[in-house]
CSV table of C-alpha atoms and ligand atoms in Angstrom, one decimal:
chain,number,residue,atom,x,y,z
N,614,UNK,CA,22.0,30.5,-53.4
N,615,UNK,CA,25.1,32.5,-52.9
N,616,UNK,CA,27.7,30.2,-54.9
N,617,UNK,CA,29.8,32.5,-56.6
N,618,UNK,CA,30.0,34.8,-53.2
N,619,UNK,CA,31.5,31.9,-51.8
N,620,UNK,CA,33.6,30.9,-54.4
N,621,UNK,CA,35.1,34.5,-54.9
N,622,UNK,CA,35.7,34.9,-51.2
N,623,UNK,CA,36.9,31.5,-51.0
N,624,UNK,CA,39.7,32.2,-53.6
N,625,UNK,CA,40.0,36.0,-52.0
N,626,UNK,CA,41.0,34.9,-48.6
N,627,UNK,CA,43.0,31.3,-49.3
N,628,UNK,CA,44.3,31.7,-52.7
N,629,UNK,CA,45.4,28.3,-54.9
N,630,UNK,CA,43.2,25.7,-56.0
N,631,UNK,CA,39.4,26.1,-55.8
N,632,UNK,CA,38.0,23.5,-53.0
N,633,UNK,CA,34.5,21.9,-53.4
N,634,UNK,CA,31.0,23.7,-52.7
N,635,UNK,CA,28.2,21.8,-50.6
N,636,UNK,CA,24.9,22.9,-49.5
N,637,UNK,CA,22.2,22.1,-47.3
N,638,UNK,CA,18.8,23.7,-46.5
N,639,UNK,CA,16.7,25.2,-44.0
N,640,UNK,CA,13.6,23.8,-43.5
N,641,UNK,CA,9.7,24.4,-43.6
N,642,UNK,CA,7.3,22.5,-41.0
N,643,UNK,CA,3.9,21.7,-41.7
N,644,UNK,CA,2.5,20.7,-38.3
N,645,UNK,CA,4.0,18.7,-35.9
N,646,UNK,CA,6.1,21.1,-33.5
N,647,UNK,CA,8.0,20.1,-30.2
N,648,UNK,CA,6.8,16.4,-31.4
N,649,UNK,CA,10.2,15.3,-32.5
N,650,UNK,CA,11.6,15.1,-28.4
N,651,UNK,CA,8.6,13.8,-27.5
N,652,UNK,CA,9.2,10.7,-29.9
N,653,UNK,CA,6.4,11.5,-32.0
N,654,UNK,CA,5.5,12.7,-35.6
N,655,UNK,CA,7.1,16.0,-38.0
N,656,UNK,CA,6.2,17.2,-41.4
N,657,UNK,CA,8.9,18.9,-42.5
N,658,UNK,CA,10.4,20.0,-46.0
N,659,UNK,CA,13.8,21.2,-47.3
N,660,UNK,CA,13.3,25.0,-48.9
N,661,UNK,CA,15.0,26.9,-51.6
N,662,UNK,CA,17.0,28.9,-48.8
N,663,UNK,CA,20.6,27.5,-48.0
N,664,UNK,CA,23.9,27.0,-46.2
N,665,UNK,CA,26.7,27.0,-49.5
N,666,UNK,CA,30.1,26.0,-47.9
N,667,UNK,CA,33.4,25.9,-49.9
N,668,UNK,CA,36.0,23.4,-48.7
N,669,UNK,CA,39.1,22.4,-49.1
N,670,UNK,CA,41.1,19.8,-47.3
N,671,UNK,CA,44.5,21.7,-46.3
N,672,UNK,CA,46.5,18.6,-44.9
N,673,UNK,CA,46.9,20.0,-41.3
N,674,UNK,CA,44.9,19.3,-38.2
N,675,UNK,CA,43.6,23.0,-38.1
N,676,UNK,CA,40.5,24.6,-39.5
N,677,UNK,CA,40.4,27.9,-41.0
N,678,UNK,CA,37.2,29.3,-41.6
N,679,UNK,CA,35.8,32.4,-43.1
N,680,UNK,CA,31.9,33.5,-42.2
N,681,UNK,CA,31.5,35.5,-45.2
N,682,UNK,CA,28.0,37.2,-44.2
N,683,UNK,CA,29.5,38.7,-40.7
N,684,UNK,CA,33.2,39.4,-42.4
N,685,UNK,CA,34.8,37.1,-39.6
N,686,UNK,CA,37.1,34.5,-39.4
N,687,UNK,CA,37.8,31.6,-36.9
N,688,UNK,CA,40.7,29.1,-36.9
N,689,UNK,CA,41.1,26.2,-34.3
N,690,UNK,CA,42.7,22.8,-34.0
N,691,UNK,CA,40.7,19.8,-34.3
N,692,UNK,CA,42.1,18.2,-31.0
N,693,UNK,CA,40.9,21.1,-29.0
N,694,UNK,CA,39.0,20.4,-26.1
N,695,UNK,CA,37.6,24.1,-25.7
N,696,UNK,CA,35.3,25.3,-28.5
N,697,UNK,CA,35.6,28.5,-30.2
N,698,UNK,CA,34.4,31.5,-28.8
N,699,UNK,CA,32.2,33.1,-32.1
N,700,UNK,CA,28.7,30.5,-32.2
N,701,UNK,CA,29.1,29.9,-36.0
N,702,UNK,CA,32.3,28.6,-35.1
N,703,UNK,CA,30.7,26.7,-32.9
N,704,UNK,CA,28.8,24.5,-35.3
N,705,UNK,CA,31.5,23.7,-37.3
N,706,UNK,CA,34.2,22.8,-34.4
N,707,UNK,CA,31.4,20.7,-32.8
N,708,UNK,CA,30.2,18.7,-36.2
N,709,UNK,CA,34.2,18.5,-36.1
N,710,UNK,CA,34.5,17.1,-32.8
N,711,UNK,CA,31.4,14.7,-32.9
N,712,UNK,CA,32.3,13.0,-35.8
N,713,UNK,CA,35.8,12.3,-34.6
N,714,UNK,CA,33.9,11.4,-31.0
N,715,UNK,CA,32.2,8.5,-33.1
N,716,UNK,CA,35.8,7.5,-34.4
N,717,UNK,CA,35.7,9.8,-37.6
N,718,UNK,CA,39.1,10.1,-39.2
N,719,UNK,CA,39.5,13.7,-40.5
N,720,UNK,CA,41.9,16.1,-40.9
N,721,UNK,CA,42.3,20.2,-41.2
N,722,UNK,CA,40.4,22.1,-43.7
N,723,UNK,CA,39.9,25.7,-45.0
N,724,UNK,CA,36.2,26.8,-45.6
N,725,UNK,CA,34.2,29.8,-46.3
N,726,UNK,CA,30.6,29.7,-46.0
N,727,UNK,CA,27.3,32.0,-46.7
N,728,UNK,CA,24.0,31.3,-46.2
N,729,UNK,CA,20.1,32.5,-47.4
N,730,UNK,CA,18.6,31.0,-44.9
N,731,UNK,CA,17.3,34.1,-42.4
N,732,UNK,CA,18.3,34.0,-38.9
N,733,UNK,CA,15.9,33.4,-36.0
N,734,UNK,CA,13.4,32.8,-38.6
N,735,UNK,CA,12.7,29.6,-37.2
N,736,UNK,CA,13.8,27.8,-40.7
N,737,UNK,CA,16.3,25.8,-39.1
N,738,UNK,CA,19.7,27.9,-40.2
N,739,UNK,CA,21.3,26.3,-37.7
N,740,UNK,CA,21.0,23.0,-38.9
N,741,UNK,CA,21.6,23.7,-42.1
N,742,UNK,CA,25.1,25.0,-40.7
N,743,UNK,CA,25.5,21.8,-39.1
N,744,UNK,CA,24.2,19.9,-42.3
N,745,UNK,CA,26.5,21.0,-44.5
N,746,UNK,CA,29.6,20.2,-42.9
N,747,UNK,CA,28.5,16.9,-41.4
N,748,UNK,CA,27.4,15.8,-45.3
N,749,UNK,CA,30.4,17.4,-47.0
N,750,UNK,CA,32.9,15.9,-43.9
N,751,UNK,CA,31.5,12.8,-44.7
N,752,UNK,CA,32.2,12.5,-48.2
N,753,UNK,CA,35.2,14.2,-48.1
N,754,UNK,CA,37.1,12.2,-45.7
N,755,UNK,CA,34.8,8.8,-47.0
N,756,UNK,CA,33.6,8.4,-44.0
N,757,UNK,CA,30.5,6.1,-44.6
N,758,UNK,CA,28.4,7.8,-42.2
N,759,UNK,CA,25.0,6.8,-42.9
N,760,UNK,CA,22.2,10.5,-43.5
N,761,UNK,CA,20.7,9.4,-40.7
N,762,UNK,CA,24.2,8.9,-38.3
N,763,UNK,CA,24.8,13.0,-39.7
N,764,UNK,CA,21.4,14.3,-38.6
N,765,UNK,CA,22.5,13.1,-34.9
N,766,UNK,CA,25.7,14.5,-35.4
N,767,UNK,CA,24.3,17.9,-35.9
N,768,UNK,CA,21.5,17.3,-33.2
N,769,UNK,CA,24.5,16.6,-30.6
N,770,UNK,CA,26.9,20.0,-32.0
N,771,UNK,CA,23.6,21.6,-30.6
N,772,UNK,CA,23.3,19.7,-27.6
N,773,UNK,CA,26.9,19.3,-26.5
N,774,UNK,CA,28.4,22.8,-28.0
N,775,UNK,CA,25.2,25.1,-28.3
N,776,UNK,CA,23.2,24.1,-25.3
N,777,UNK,CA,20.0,23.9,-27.1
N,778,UNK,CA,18.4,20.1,-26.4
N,779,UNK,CA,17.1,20.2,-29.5
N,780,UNK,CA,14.6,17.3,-31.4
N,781,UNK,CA,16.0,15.3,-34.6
N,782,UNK,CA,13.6,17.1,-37.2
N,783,UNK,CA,15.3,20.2,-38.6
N,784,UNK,CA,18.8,18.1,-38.9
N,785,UNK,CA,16.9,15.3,-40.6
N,786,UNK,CA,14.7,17.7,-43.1
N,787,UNK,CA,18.4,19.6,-44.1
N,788,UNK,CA,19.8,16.1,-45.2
N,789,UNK,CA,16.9,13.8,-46.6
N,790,UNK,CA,14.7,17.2,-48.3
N,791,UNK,CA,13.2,16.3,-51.8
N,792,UNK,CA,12.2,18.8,-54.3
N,793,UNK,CA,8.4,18.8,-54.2
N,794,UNK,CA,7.9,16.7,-51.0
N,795,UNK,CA,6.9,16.9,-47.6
N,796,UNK,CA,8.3,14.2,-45.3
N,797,UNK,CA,6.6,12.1,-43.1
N,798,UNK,CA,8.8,11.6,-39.8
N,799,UNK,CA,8.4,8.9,-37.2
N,800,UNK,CA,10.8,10.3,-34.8
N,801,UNK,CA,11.2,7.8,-32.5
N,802,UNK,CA,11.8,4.8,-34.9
N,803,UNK,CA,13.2,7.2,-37.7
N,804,UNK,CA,10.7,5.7,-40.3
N,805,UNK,CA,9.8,8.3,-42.8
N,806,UNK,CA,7.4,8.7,-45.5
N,807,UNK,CA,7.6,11.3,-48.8
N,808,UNK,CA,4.8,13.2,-49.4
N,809,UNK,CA,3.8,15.3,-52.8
N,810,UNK,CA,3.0,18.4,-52.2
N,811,UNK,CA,1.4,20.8,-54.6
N,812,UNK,CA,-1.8,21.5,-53.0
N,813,UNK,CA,-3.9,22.9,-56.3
N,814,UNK,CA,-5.7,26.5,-55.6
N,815,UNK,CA,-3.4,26.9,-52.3
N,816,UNK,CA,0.0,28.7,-51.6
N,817,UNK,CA,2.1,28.2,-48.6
N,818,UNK,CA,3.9,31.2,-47.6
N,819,UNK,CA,5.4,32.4,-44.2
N,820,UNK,CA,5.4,35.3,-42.7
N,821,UNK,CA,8.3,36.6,-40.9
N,822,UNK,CA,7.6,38.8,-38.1
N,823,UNK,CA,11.9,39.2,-37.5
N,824,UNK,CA,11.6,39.6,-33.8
N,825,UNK,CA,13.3,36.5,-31.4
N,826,UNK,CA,13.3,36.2,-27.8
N,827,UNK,CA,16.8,36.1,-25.9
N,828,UNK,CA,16.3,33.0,-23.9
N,829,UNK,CA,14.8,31.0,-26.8
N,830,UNK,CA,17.4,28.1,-25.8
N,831,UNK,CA,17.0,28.1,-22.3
N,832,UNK,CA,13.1,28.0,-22.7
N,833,UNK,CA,13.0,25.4,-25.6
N,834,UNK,CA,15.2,23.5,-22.9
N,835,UNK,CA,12.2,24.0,-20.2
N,836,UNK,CA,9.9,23.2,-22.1
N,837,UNK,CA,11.7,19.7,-23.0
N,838,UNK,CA,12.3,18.8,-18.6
N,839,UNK,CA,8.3,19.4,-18.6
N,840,UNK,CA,7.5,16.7,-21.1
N,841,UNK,CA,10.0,14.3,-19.9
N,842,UNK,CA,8.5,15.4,-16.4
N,843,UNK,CA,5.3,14.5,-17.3
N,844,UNK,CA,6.3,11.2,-19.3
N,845,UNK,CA,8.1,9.8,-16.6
N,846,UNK,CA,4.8,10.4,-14.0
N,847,UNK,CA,2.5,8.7,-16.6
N,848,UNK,CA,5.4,5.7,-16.4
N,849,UNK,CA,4.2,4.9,-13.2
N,850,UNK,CA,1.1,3.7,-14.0
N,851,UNK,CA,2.1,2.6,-17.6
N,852,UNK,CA,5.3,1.2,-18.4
N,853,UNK,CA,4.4,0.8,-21.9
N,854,UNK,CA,4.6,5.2,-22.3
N,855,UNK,CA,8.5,5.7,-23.3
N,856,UNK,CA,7.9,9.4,-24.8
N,857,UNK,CA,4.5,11.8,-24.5
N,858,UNK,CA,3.7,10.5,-27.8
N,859,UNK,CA,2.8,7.4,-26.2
N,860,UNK,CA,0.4,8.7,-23.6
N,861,UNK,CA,-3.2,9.7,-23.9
N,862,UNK,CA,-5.2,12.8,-22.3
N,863,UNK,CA,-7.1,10.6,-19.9
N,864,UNK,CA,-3.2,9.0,-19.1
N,865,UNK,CA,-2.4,12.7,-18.3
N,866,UNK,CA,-6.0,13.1,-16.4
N,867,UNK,CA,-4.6,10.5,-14.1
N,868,UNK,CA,-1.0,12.3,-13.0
N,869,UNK,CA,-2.9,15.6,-12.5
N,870,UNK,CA,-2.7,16.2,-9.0
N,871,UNK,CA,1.3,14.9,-8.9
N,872,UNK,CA,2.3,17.6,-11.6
N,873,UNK,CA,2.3,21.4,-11.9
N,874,UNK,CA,-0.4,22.9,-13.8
N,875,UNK,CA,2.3,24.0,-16.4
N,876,UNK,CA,3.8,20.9,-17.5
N,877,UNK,CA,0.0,19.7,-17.6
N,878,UNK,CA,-0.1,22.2,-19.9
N,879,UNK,CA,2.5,21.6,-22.0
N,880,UNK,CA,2.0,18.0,-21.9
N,881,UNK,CA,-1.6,18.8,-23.2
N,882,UNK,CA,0.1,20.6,-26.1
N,883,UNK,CA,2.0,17.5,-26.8
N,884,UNK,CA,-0.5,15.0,-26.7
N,885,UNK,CA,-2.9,16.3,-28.4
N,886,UNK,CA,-0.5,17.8,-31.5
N,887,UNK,CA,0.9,14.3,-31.7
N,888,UNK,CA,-3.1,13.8,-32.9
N,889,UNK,CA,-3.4,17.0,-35.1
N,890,UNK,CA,-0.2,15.2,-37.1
N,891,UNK,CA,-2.0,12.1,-37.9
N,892,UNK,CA,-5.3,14.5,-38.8
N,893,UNK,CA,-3.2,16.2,-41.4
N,894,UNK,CA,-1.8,13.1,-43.2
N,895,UNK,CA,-5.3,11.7,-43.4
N,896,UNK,CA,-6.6,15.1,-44.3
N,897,UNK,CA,-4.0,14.8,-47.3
N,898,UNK,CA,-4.3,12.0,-48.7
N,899,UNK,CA,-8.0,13.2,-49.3
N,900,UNK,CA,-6.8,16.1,-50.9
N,901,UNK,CA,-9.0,18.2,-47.8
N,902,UNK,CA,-7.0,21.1,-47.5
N,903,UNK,CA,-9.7,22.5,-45.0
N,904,UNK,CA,-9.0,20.0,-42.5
N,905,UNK,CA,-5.3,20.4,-43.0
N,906,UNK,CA,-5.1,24.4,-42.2
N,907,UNK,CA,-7.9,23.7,-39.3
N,908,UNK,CA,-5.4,21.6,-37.4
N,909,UNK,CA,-2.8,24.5,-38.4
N,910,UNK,CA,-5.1,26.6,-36.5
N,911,UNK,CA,-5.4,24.0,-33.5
N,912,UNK,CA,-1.7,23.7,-33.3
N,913,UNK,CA,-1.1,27.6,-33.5
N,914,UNK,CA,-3.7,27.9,-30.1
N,915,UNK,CA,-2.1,24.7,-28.2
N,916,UNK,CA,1.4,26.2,-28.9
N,917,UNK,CA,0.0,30.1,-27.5
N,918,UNK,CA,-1.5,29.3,-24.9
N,919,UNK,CA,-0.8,26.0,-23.2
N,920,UNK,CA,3.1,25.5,-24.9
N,921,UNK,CA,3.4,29.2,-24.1
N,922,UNK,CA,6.2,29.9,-27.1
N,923,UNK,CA,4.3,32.3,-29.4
N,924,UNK,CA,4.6,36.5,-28.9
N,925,UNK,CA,1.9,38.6,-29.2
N,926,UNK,CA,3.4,39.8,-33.0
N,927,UNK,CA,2.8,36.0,-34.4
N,928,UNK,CA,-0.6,35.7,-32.5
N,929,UNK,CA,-1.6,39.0,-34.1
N,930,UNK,CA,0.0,37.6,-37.5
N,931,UNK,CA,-2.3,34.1,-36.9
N,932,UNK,CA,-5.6,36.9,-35.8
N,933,UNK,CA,-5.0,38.6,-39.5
N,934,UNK,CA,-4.9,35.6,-41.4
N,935,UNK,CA,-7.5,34.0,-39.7
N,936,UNK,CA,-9.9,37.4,-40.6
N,937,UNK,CA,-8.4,37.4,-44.3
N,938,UNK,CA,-10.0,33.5,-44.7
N,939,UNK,CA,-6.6,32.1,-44.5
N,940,UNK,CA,-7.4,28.3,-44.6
N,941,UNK,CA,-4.6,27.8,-41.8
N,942,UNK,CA,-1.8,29.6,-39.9
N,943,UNK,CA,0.4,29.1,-37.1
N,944,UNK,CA,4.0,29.7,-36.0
N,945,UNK,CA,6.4,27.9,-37.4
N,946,UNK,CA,9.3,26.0,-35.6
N,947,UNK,CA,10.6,26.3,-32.4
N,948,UNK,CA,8.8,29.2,-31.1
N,949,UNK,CA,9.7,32.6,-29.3
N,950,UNK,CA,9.8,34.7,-32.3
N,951,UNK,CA,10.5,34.2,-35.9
N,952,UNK,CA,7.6,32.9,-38.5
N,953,UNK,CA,4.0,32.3,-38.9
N,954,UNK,CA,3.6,29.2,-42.0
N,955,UNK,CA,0.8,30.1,-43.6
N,956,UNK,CA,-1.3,28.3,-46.1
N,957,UNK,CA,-3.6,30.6,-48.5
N,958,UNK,CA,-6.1,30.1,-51.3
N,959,UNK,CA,-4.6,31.6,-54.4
N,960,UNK,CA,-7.1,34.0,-54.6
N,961,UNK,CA,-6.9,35.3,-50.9
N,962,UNK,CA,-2.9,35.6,-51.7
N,963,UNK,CA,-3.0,39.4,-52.3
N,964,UNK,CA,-5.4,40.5,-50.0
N,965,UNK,CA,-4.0,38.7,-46.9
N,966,UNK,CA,-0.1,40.1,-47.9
N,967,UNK,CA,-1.6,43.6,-48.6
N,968,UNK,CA,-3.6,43.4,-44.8
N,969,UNK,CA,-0.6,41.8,-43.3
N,970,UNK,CA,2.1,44.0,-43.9
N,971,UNK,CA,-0.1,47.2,-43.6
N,972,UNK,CA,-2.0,46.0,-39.9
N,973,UNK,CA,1.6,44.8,-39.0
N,974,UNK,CA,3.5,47.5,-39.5
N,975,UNK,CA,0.7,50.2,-37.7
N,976,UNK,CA,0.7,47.8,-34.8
N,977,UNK,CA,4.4,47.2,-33.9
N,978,UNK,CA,6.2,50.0,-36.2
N,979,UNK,CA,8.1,47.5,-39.0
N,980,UNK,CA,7.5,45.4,-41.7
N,981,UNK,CA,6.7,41.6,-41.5
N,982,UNK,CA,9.2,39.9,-44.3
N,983,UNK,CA,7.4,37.1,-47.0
N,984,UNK,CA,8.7,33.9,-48.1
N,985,UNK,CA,7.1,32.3,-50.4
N,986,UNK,CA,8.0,28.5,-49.5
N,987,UNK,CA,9.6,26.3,-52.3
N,988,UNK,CA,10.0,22.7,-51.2
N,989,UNK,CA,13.6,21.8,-52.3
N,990,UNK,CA,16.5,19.1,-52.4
N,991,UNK,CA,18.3,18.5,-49.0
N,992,UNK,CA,22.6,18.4,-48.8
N,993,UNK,CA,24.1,18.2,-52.0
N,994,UNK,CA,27.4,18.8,-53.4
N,995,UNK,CA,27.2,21.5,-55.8
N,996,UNK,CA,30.1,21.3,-58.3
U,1251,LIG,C1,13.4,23.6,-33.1
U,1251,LIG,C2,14.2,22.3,-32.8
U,1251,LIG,C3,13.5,21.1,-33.4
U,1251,LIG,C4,12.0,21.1,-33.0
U,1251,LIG,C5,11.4,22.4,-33.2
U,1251,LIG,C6,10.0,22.5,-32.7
U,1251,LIG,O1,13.4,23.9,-34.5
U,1251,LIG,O2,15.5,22.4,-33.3
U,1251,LIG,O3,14.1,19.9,-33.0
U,1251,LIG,O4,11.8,20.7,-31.6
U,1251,LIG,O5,12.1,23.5,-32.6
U,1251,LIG,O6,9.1,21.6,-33.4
């Protein structure tokens, strides 16, 4: 993590007193994608990879911030109705301006801020931009702002500032991360579950094929009016179905003819990943790591070709893997670009990089980039 490149640019740009350094994660997902909107199951983790913010309260209503990585600055007024123009600014002024929407009493601050966490990775470095500030604001100004209260706050910066209608999971994995564990999340009734991780003989590792689609947001956004298109169908004939989680494929069977073939589609995706979920926790809690990359497998196919948010360099990323004996493989997050998560028998680990990078690069000219995951503590204040 970059602390002393904040801390030096911090004291480079502001002067006077040091201010205090937070941080908050991106995020791994083990299965469970586009589940979170759809009320139903993640399994997510915090990773080694993080947002570090400096802060110091300056006693005026205005922010001044410094995006260290992209050598630009932003400064705005916490009354403002109209956010900043630069995105990253974004994220700040709207964690700023939901918190005082929910009668959060804060005042200006200074800040510089770096982060590890790659962009369009699909590791969540948005959130962890969010995380950050909603967790540091929060103890800062003692705001008593229960974890939870901050993940919306950060879901609703996207929604309200970014225009992505984003689920709760990536905002909720930032804050409530624990070193070692996987978590469990319910995410309609917010009940969550830790989960050791350190499957013996296997390594998790993603692959990052650094290419993202343009309209990501705006098709993330489609894809959610399909579900909630499809939800509200099934409602008609069951009032008990509140999300797609609730519904079954013979539910969906039923709505056929009144819905496009698409959002059948997608809705298929849905319902049967909301299954692949509770397949994986069973699968680990018998140790059967089989199973567990199988419904990897399963979730990368459902998410290519009936979700329709893969690109033909993480499809050719899951064929490799698949041909190496990869136990499972799929990508990672929202979709549209970014990572496959892959999880490998330690002594297929070599020979699945080494084909990787070499078929990926003669097929589309550049290199994948590796992470090897490392399941870490969510928002913390560093010193
Ligand atoms: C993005 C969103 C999450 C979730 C995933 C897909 O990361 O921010 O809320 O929907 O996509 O699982």
């Amino acid at each position: 993590m970059n602390i002393d490149k904040v801390r030096n640019a911090f004291m480079d740009h502001f002067g006077g007193v040091a201010g205090v350094v937070y941080a908050s994660p991106g995020r791994i997902n083990l299965i469970g994608e586009h589940t979170d909107y759809n009320g139903g199951f993640v399994f997510p983790g915090a990773i080694d990879k993080a947002m570090v913010a400096e802060i110091r309260l300056n006693g005026t209503d205005r922010v001044r911030a410094v995006a260290i990585d992209l050598g630009e600055t932003a400064d705005f007024g916490l009354c403002e109705e109209n956010a900043p123009a630069q995105q990253w600014a974004r994220y700040i002024f709207g964690v700023c301006r939901e918190i005082i929407k929910r009668g959060g009493q804060i005042g200006g601050f200074d800040t510089a801020f770096s982060s590890d966490v790659p962009l369009g990775a699909g590791m969540s470095s948005s959130a962890a931009m969010e995380s950050v500030y909603a967790f540091a604001l929060n103890e800062l100004f003692a705001l008593k702002i229960d974890k939870f209260e901050l993940a919306r706050i950060g879901q609703a910066t996207e929604h309200n500032y970014c225009g992505v209608k984003c689920g709760i999971m990536d905002q909720f994995a930032s804050l409530f991360g624990k070193e070692g564990r996987l978590m469990l999340l319910d995410c309609r009734s917010m009940e969550y579950k830790y989960y050791p991780f350190n499957p013996a003989g296997y390594k998790l590792v993603l692959l990052d094929t650094v290419v993202k689609h343009e309209l990501a947001s705006s098709a993330y956004n489609e894809r959610r009016l399909s579900c909630e298109r499809v939800a509200a169908a099934i409602r008609r004939n069951h009032s008990e179905v509140e999300y797609l989680r609730d519904a079954t494929l013979d539910m969906l069977d039923e709505v056929k003819d009144s819905i496009s073939e698409e959002d059948y589609r997608r809705a298929q995706y849905v319902i049967e990943e909301v299954q692949r979920v509770m397949d994986v926790c069973a699968a680990l809690e018998q140790g059967d790591y089989e199973t567990v990359g199988e419904r990897m497998y399963g979730t990368h196919r459902g998410m290519s070709e009936l979700y329709e948010v893969s690109r033909p360099e993480l499809d050719f990323l899951n064929d490799v893997a698949r041909h190496c004996g990869v136990a499972g493989s799929r990508v990672m997050g929202g979709g549209f670009g970014g990572c496959t998560i892959n999880l490998v028998k330690e002594n297929r680990y070599d020979a699945f990089v080494a084909e990787a990078f070499a078929a990926f690069r003669d097929r589309f000219g550049h290199e994948p980039r590796l992470y090897d995951v490392v399941i870490s503590d969510g928002a913390r204040r560093l010193e």
